[in-house]
Every structure is written in C-alpha cells, then in structure tokens.
Coordinates of C-alpha atoms and ligand atoms in Angstrom, one line a residue:
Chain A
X671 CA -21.2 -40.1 -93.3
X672 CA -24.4 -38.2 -92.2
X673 CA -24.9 -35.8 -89.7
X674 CA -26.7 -38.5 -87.5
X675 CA -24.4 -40.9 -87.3
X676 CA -21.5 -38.0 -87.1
X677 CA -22.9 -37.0 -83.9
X678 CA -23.8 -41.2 -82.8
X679 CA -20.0 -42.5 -83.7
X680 CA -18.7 -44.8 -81.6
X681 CA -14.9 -44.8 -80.8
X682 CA -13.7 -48.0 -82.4
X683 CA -10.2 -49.5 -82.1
X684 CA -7.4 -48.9 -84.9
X685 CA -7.1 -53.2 -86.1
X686 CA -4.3 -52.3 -88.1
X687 CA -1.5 -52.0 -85.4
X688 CA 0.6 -54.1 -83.3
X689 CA -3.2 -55.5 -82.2
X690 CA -4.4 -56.9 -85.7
X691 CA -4.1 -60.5 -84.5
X692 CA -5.9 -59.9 -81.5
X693 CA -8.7 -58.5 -83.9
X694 CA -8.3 -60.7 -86.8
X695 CA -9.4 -63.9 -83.8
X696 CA -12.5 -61.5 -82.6
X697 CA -13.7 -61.0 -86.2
X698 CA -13.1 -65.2 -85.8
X699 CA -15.0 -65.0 -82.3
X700 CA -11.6 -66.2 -80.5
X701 CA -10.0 -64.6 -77.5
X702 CA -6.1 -64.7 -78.2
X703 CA -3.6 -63.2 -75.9
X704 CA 0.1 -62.7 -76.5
X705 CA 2.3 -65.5 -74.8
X706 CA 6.3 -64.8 -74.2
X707 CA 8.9 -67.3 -75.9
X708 CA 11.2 -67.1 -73.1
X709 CA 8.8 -66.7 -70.0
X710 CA 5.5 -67.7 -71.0
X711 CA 3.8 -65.0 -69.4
X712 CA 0.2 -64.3 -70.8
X713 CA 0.1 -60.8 -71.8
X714 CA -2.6 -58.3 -72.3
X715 CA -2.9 -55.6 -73.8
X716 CA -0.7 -56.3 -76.8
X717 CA 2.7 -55.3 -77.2
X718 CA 6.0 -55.4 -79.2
X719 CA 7.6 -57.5 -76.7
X720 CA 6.8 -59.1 -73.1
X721 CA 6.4 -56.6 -70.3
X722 CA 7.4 -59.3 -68.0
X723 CA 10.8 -60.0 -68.8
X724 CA 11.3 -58.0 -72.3
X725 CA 12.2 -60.8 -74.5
X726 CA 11.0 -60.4 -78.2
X727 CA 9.3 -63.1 -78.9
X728 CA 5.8 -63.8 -78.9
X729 CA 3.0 -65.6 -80.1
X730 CA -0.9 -65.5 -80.3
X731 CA -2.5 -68.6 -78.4
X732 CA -6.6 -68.7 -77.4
X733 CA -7.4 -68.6 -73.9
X734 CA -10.4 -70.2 -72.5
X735 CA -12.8 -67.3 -72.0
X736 CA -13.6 -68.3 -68.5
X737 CA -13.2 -64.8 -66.5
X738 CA -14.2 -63.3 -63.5
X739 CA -15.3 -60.0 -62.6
X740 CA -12.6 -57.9 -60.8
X741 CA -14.4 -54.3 -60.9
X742 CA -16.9 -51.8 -62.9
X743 CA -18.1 -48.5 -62.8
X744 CA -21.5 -46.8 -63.9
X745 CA -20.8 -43.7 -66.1
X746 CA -23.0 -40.8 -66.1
X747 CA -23.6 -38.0 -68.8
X748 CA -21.5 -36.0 -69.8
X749 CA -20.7 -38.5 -72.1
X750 CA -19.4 -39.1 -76.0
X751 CA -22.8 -38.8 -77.6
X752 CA -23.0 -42.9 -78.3
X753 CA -22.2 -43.3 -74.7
X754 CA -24.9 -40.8 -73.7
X755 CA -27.5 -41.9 -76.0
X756 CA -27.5 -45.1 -73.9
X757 CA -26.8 -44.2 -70.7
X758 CA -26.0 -44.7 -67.6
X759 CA -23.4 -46.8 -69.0
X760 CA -21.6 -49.9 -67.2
X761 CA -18.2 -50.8 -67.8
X762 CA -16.3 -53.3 -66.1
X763 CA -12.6 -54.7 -65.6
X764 CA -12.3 -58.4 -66.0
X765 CA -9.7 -61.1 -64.9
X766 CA -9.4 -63.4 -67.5
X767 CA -8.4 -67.2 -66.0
X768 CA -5.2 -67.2 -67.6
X769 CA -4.7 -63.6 -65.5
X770 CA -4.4 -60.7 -67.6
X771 CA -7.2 -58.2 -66.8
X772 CA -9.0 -56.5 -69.6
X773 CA -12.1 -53.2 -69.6
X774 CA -14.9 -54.6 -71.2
X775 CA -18.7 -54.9 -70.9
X776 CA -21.3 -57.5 -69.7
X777 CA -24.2 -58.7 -71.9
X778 CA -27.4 -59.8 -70.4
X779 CA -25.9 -59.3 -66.7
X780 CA -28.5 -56.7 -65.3
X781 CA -26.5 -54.0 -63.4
X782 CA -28.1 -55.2 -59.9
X783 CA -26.4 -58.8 -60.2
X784 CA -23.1 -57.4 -60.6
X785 CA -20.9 -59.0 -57.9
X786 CA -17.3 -59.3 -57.0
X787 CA -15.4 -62.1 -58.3
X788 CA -18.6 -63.3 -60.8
X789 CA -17.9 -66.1 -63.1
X790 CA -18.1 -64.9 -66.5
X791 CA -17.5 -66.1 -70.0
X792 CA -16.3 -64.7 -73.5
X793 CA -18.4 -63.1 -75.7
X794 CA -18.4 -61.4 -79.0
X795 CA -20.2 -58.2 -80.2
X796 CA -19.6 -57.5 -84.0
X797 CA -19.9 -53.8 -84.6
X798 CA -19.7 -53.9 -88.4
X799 CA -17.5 -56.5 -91.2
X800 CA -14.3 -55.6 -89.6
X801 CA -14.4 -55.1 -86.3
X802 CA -15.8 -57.7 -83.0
X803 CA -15.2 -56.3 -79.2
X804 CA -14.7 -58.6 -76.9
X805 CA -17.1 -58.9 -74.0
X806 CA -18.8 -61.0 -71.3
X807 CA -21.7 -62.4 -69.8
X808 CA -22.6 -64.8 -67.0
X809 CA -20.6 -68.1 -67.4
X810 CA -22.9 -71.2 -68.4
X811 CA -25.5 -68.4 -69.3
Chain B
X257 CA 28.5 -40.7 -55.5
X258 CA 27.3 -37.3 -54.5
X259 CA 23.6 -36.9 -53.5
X260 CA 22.1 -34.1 -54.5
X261 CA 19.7 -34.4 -51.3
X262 CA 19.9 -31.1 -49.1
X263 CA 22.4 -29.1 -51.6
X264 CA 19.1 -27.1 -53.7
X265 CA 16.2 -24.8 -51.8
X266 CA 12.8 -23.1 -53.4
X267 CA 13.8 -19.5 -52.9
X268 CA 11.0 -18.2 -54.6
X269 CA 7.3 -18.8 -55.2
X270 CA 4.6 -17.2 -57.8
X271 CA 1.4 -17.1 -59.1
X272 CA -1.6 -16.0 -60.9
X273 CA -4.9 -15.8 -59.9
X274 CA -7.7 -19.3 -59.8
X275 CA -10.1 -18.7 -62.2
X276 CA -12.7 -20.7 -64.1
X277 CA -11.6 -18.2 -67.4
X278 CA -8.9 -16.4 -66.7
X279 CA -9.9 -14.0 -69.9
X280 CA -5.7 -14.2 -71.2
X281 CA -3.4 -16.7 -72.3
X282 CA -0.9 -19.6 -71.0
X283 CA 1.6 -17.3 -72.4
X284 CA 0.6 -14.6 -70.1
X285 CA -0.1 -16.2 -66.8
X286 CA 3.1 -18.3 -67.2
X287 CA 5.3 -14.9 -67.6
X288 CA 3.2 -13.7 -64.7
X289 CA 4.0 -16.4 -62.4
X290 CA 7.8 -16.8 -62.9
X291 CA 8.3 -12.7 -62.7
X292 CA 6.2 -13.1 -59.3
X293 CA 8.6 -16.3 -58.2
X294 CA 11.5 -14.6 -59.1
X295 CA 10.1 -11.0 -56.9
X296 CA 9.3 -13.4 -54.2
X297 CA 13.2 -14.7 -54.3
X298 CA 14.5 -10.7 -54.7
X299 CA 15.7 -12.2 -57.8
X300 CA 15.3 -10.8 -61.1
X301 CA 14.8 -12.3 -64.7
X302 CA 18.7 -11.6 -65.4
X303 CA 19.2 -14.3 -63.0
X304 CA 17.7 -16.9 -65.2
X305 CA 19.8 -19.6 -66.6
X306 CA 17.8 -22.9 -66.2
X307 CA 13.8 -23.6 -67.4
X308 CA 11.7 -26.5 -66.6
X309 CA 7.9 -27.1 -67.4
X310 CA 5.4 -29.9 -66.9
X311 CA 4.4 -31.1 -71.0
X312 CA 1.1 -29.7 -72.5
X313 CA 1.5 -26.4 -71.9
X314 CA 2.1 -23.4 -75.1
X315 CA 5.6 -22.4 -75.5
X316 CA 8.9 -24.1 -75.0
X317 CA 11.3 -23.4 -72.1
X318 CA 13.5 -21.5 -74.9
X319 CA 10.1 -19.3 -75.6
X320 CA 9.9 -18.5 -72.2
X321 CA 13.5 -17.3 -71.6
X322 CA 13.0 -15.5 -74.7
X323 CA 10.2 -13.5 -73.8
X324 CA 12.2 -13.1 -70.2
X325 CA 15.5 -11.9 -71.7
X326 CA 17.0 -14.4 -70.7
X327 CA 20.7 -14.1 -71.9
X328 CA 22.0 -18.0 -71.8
X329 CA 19.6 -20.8 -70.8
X330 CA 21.9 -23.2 -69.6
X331 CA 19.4 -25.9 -68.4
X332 CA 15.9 -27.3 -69.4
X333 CA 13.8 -29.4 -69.8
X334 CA 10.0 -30.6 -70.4
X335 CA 8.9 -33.4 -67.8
X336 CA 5.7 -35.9 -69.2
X337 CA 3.5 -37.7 -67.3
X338 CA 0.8 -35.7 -66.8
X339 CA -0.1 -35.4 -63.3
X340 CA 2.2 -37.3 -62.7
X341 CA 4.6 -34.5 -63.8
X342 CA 3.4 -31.7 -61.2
X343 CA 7.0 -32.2 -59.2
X344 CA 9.2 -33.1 -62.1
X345 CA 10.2 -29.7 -62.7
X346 CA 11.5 -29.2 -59.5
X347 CA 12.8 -32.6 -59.5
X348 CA 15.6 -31.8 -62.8
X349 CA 15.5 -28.0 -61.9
X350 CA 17.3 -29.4 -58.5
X351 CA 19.3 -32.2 -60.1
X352 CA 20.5 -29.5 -62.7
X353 CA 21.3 -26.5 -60.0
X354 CA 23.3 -29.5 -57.8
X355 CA 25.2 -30.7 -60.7
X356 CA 26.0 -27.3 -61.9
X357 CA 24.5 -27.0 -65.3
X358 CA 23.2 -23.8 -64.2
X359 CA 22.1 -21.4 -60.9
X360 CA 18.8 -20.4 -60.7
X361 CA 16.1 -22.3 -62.4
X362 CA 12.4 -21.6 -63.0
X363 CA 9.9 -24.5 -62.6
X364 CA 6.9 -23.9 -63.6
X365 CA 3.5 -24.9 -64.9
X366 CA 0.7 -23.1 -66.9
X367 CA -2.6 -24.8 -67.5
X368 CA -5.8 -23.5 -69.3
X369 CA -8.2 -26.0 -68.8
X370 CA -11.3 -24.2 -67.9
X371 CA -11.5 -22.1 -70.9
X372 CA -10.6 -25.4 -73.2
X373 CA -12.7 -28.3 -74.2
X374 CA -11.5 -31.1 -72.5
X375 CA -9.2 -34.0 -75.1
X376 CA -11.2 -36.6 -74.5
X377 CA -14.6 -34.9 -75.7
X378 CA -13.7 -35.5 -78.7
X379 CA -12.4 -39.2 -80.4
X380 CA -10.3 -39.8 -83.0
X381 CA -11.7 -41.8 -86.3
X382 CA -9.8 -44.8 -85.0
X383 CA -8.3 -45.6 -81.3
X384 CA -4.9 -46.7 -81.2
X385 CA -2.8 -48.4 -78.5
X386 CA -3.7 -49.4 -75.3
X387 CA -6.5 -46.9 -75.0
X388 CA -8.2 -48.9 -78.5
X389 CA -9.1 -51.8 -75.7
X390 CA -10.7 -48.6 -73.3
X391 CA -12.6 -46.6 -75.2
X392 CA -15.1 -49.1 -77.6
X393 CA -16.1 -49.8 -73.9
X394 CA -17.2 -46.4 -72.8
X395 CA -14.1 -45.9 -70.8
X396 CA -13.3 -42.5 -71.8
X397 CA -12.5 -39.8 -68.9
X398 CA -9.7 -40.1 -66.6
X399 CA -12.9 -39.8 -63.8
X400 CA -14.2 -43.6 -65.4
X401 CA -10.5 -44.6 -65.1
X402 CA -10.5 -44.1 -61.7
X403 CA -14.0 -45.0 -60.9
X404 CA -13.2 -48.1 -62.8
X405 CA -10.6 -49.5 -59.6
X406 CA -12.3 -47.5 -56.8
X407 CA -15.1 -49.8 -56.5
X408 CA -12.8 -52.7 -56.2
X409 CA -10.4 -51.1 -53.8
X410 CA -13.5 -50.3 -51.5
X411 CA -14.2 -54.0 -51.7
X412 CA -10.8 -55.3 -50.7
X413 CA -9.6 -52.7 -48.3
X414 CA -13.7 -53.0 -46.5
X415 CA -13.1 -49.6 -45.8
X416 CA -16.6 -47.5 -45.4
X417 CA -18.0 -45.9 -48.6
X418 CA -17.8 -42.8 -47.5
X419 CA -14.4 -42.2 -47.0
X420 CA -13.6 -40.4 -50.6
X421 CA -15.9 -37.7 -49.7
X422 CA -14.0 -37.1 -46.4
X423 CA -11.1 -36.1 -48.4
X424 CA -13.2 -33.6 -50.5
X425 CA -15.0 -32.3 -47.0
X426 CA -11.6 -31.8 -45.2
X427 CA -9.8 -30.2 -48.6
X428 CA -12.7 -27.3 -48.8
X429 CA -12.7 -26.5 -45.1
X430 CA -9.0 -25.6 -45.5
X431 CA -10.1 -23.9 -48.7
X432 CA -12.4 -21.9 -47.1
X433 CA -9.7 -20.0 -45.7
X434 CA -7.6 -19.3 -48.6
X435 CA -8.4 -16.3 -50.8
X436 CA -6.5 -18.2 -53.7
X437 CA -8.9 -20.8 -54.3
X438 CA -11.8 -21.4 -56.7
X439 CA -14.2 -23.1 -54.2
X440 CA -14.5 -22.1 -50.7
X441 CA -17.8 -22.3 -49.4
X442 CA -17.7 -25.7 -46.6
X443 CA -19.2 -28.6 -47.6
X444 CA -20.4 -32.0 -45.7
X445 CA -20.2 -35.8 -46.7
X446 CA -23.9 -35.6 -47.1
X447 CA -23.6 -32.9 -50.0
X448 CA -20.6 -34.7 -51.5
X449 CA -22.7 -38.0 -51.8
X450 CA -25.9 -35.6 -53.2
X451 CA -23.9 -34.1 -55.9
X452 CA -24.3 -35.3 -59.3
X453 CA -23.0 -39.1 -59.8
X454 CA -19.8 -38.7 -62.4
X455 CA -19.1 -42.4 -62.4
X456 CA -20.2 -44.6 -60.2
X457 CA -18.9 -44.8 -57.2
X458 CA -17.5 -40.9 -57.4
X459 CA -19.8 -37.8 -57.3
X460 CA -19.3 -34.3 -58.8
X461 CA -17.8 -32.9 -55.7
X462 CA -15.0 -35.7 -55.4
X463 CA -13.5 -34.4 -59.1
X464 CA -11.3 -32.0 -59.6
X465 CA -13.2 -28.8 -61.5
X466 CA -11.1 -27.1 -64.5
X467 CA -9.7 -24.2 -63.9
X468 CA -7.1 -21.5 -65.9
X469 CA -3.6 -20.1 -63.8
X470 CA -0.5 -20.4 -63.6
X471 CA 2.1 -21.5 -60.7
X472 CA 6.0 -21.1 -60.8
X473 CA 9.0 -21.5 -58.6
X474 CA 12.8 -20.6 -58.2
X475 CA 15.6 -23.0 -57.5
X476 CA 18.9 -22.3 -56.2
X477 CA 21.5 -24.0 -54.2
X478 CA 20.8 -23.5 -50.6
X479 CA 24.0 -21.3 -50.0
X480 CA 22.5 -18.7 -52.4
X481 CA 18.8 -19.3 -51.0
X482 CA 20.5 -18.3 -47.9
X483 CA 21.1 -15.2 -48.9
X484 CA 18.0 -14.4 -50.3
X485 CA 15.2 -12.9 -49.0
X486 CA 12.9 -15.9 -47.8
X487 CA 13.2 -18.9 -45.9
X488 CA 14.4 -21.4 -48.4
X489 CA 12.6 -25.0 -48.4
X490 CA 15.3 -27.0 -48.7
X491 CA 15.0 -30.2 -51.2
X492 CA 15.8 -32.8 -49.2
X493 CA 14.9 -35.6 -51.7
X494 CA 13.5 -35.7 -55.3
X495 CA 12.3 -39.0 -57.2
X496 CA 10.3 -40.4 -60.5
X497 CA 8.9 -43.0 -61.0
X498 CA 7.6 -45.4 -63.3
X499 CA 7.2 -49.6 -62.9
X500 CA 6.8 -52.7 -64.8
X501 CA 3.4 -53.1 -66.7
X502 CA 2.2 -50.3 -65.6
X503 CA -0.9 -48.8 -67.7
X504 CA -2.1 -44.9 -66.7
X505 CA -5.0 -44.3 -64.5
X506 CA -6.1 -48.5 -63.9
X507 CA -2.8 -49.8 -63.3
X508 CA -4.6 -52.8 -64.1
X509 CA -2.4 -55.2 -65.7
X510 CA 0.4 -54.8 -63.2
X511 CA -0.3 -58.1 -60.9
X512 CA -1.4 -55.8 -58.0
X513 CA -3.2 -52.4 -59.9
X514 CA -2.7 -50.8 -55.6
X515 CA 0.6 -51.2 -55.7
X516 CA 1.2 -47.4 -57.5
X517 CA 4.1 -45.9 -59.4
X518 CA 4.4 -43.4 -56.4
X519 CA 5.1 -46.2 -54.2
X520 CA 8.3 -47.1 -56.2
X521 CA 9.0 -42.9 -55.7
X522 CA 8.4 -43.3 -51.6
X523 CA 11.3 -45.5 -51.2
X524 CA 14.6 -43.6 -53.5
X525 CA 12.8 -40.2 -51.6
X526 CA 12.9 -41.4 -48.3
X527 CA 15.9 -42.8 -48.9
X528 CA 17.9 -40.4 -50.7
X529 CA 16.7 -37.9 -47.3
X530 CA 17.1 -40.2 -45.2
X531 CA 13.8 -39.8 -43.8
X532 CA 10.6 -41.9 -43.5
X533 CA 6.8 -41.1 -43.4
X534 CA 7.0 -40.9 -39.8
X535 CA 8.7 -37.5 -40.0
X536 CA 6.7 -35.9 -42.7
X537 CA 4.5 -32.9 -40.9
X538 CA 2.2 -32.3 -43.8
X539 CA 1.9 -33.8 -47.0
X540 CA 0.4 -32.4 -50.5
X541 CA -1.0 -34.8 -52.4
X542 CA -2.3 -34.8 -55.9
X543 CA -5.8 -35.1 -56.0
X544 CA -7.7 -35.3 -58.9
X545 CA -10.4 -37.4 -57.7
X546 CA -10.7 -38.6 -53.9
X547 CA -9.7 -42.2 -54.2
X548 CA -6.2 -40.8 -55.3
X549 CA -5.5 -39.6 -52.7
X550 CA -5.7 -42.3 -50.4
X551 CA -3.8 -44.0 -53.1
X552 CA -1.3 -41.5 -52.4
X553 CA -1.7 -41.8 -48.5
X554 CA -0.6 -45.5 -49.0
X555 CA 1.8 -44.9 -51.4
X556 CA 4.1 -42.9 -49.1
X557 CA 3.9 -45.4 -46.4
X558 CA 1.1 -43.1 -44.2
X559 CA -0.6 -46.2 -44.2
X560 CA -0.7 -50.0 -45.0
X561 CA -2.1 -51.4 -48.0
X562 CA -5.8 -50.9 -47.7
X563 CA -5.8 -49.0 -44.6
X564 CA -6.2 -45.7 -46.5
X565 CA -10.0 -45.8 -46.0
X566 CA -10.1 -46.6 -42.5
X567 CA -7.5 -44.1 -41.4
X568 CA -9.5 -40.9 -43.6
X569 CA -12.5 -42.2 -41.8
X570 CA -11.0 -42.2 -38.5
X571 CA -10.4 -38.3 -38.8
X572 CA -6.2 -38.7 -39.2
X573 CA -6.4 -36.1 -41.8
X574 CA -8.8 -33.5 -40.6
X575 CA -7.7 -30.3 -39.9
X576 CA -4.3 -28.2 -39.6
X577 CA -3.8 -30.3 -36.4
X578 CA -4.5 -33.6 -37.9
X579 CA -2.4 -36.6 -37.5
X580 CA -1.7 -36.2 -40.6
X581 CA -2.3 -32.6 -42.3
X582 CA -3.4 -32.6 -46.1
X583 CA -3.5 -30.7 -48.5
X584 CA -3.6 -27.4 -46.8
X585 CA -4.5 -25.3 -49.7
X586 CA -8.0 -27.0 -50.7
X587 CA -5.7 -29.3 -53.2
X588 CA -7.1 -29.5 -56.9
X589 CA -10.4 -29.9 -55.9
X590 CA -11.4 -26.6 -54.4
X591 CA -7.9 -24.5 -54.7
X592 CA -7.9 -24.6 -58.6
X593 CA -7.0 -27.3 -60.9
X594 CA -3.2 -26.6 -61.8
X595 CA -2.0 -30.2 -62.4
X596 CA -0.5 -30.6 -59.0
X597 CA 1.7 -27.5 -59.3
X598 CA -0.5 -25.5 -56.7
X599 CA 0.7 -28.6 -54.3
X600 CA 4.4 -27.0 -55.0
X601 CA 4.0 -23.6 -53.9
X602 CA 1.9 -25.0 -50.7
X603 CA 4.4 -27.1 -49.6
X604 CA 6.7 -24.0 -49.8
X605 CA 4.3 -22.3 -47.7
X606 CA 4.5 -24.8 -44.8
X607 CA 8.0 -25.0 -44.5
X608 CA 8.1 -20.9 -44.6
X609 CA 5.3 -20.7 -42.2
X610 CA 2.7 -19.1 -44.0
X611 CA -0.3 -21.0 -45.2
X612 CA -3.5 -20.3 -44.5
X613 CA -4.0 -23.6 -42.9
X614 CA -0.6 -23.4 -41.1
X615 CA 0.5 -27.0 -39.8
X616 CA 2.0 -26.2 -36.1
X617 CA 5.9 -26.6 -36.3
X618 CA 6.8 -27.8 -40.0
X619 CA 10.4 -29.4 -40.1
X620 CA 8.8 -31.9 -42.8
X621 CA 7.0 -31.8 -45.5
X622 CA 5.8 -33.9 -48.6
X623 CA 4.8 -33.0 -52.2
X624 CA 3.8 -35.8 -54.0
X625 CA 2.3 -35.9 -58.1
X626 CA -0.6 -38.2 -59.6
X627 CA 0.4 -41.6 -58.3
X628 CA -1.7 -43.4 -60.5
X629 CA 0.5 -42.4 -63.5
X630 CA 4.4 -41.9 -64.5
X631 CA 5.3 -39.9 -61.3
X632 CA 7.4 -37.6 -59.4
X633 CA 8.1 -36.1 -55.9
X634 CA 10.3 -34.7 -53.6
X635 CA 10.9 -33.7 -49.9
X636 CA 11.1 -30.3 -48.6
X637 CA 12.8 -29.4 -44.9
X638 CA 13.7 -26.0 -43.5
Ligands
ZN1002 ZN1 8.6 -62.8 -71.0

C-alpha cells in the first residue's frame, strides 16, 4: 500500500464475522436484517442471538429500505485523515420502517434539507469488490 | 437479606495534581493518590487488604499492593465500562468491606490521557462488531457519538439550544474557585457557542479536555470510619447498571435511546437508601460532553423525560445555592478529565463540608458515572 493511500484509508468493516450475511446482501445491493425464530423481532446490528428475548434462532430476511431520518451530526476536523480530507462530514442515525435504527450517510441530500423525520430510501455505495455500505437518500429521489 | 446500604463510609480521600502532562507515570500518580487517601484516613498502607480500579489503567490491583507492601490482599477487583466505571470501585470496594472479604479497601483510578494519543486516532485494518456499522460512516469519537443523539433529543424535548453550554458556563464558575482544576478562568454561553464546532451541535468548550492525575479513596465500615480522623461519607446506596439492547454512547437501538443505563441505576440506589431525588443536596455527575449531563439530570429522576433542557435553562443548577447544585468541582470539563473519579472525591467533600463551592447543609449527596454506557453509582450521607 503506498504512503498516500496509508495516510487516506478508510476504516472499513471486518465482513467476515457474525455480520458476513449482512454484507454478502450489500455486495448484492439488499438490505437484510436479522429476524428472531421465537419473537420475530427485527434486529440490527447483528448478533449471535435476539437481544429481545435471547432465543437462538435467527434468520436474514430483506426489509423494504423505506427509512426515515431520526438524527445526524456534522463532524469537524480533527478527524481520521479520510474523514478530514472531505470534511465537514455529515453522519446520520436512521429509522428503518421495520424499526431498527442504523448510523449511516445521506447521498445527494444537501446538508440544509436535512429535517427531522425525512423519508428516505436504501442505497448502496460499493467501496471496492468486497465490500458495499449501506446508505440513504431522499425516498422517490 | 442484608443490605449493605449505610454499613461502609469513604474515610479517606487523595490525589495528584490536574495537569495537561503530568511529566511521570500512571504508576506513580496512582501510588501517590492512594498513600495521600490513606494520610487523609490516618491510615497507613499496612492497613490495606482490599484493591479496586476502573479498567484501562497500567498495573493490576496485585501490582499496586505490591508496590504498597501490602501483606495479604484479600479483595479486588477491576470494574469495565468506561465512564461508566468512575463509581464501580467504590461500588465492590463497599459490597466487599460489608460482606467481609476484607477491611479497608483502596478505590482508585489513574488516567493518562493528556500525554497519550487518543484510541480512536488511529483504526484498525478492519472494524469489527458493532462499531464495523459506526466507523465506515465517519462516526469515530465518543464526541460524534454523542453529537449523533443530541440533535434529536433537542428536537423532542424543544428545549432551547443553548442549554448544553449552560452546563459548561455553570461547571467553570465553580472551577474558578478550585485550585485543583485545569481550567478556571469564567466563561459565558456566548464563548461556549464561539469555540470551535467539535460535532455539530457541540462546541470545543462543551468537551471534556484530556488531562493526566490520579484520584483514590479508602473504604471502611462506618464503625472504623468512626474512629478515624475525618468525617466519614457514609454509602448509603451503590448500583450498576446495564439494560436490554443497549449499544455505548447512542443507545440507539434500545426502543427509546433516552431512556439511559443510569436510569435502571436510579431506581436499586434510591431504593436500596431508601431515598429519592428529592433528598439529594448536590449531585456529581459525569460529564464528558454537556448533553450528558442532562442525560444524567433525567436519569436520576431530577427531572422528567425531556425536561432536562428546560430546567438547566431555567437556572436550577447555577450556583452552590442552586436548586439543584452540580458538579461543584468544575466536573470533567474544567476540573481535569479523570473518568469520573474526581466526581468521587467531590462528593466526599460535600458531605465533609469542605468544597470549594460548598453546598449549604449537605445531608445528601449523589455521585453518578457516564450514563450513556455500562454504569455505576452510589449515594453518600453524613
Ligand atoms: Zn426474540
């Protein structure tokens, strides 16, 4: 790796662990979220079992993608040097329909039109062959 | 069952020097704050038998009796959480005194921050667990964390904008009288909103600085405090606290990311004391960025859900004769940054009598840790 993009490297999610699903349907563009066996709570972030009720069993389903915006912040430099190369950066907390919340980002949502409770939808940013984040832009945008 | 509620006192109180560098190790200062805790007491290191320390800190509690000569160490234990940890030493130092384990414990906490670089400066290759689905995003510091749910608890609660930088305004006025701390010149709202933005909404002056020192205290059982030199502060009730789906710092996939870990603490401390928030005389509250601390206010039943804002706004906390008197030693923001700790030793003082921000007639008071994380408390009386 050179000394450039040393210095540039973006922190990027391990897609090995208890996760890989989750990223196996991003590289897919698909939004998947744990659902419990025995509660059928919708869980996000990942686990090993539900957080609701701590039964065992869980499977991957897709969720719609329809979300709103619950929060966001504007960080300033001092940054990670990816972060500060581009900032001030926005990052926002989502409510996904289904209801678990999730930190993401908003494409092509100009940070003066960011409101409380905006309708948003799924979108997909693919960092290199492996790896897609998940974020968001203005629904029916 | 027995409680141990009213059966353990702090006899004894220590510490180092504030400091941005501190120019010697954790090692050092930690030594240096017990030995001062235990001259405080008119106890000496021969009296040790229990150690307890907040996590990520150098040396184990067997290092440190070690390097006291201390002959058996009976009791100890290292507390995680973080912030969240600040009371958790005194929390199993007085559950381990009460059930006998041993006599006189130190609790204690060293932190080096200021002279470190700060673990999230760096990241790892690859981010794993939760934190994997934070950091792509550019949520990084705890500062962005918090920043991240401020905005939205502003919204909901409608409480003015302003009222985070009250709490940093009222913490350095009562700084500004204690020699201890790291910042004491007075500041208004108007130069905490003209300080460098951090993450939006939270300025410069509404974090905590890092800072290097060290902060310890003795516990005994309140028949042996009795005989000591000081005033004990008796423990009238301890607590921890963690809750279903929590996540640190966001709390945001619990259904409601306001309702705190510290608010499942308020209710087995009030009620192993058998007291409520309408007798607490001063609380010290954890305070690493301003929101926090309302979160803290609400927390411990101070005020409703939401009404945090409003009541910081109203003036309830400013000044030793407040409604409600806070964080009477300039808190982490302008005392020093020792993880909560420094909130220990304050509380101590009020109870004694002898802060430099004295609250008028102290029966009660409360020491709460980072609510916003895997937490810990406890009650102090006289
Ligand atoms: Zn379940």
């Amino acid at each position: 790796m050179s000394e450039h993009s040393m210095i540039e490297a973006r922190p990027l999610p391990d897609i090995t662990d208890v996760a890989a699903p989750f990223w196996e349907a991003t590289r897919r563009h698909e939004l998947v979220v744990q659902y419990c066996a025995a509660c059928n709570t919708a869980q996000f972030p990942p686990e090993v079992s539900c957080t609701e009720c701590g039964a065992p069993d869980l499977t991957w389903r897709p969720v719609s993608g329809r979300a709103r915006l619950y929060s966001w912040t504007v960080a300033h430099p001092p940054l990670l040097p990816y972060f500060a190369a581009r900032a001030p950066w926005p990052v926002v907390a989502v409510e996904l329909e289904e209801g678990p919340r999730m930190v993401s980002r908003l494409i092509d949502v100009p940070i003066d039109d960011y409101a409380f409770d905006l309708p948003l939808e799924v979108a997909f940013e693919d960092i290199d062959e492996e790896i897609s984040l998940v974020v968001f832009k203005r629904a029916g945008g | 069952m027995s409680s141990i509620a009213g059966r353990t006192a702090i006899a004894g109180i220590g510490t180092t020097e504030f400091a941005r560098h501190i120019g010697r190790g954790e090692e050092l200062t930690a030594l240096e704050a017990i030995r001062a805790a235990l001259e405080d007491a008119g106890l000496g290191t021969g009296d040790v038998d229990g150690i307890f320390q907040v996590e990520g800190q150098k040396g184990e509690p067997w290092d440190v009796a070690q390097r006291l000569g201390v002959e058996r160490l009976r009791a100890f234990s290292t507390v995680g959480g973080g912030g969240g940890a600040a009371c958790g030493p005194v929390v199993w130092a007085a559950v381990a005194v009460a059930t006998g384990m041993c006599e006189v414990a130190i609790a204690y906490r060293a932190r080096h921050r200021g002279s470190m670089q700060r673990p999230w400066a760096g990241s790892p290759a690859r981010v794993t667990g939760r934190r994997a689905f934070e950091l792509p995003h550019g949520l990084v510091a705890p500062a962005q964390q918090i920043a991240l749910t401020a905005r939205r608890y502003l919204h909901e609660s409608g409480a003015p904008e302003d009222c985070f930088a009250r709490v940093a305004v009222v913490q350095r006025d009562h700084a500004s009288r204690n020699s201890r701390a790291v910042f004491r010149d007075p500041i208004t709202i108007d130069d905490v909103l003209s300080s460098r933005m951090i993450a939006e909404p939270l300025h410069l002056l509404e974090c905590c600085p890092e800072t290097d020192g060290a902060c310890a205290v003795v516990v005994t059982s309140v028949e042996r405090a009795r005989d000591l030199q000081q005033p004990p502060a008796v423990i009238a009730g301890v607590a921890q606290a963690s809750t279903k789906r929590h996540s640190l710092m966001t709390n945001l996939h619990a259904p409601d990311p306001f309702e705190w870990p510290a608010k499942s603490a308020a209710r087995d401390l009030y009620g192993m004391a058998g007291l409520g928030p309408q007798d607490v005389d001063v609380a010290l509250l954890y305070d690493m960025f301003t929101p926090v601390v309302l979160y803290g206010l609400e927390s411990y039943g101070f005020c409703k859900r939401g009404e945090a804002g409003h009541f910081v706004a109203a003036g309830s906390i400013d000044g030793a004769n407040a409604k409600l008197p806070l964080n009477t030693h300039g808190g982490n923001m302008s005392e020093g940054f020792l993880h909560g700790f420094n909130h220990v030793l304050e509380g101590v003082r009020q109870i004694r009598g002898s802060s430099t921000s004295q609250v008028a007639s102290v029966d009660v008071a409360l020491v709460g840790a980072a609510p916003v994380v895997p937490t810990s408390s406890f009650l102090l009386t006289k």
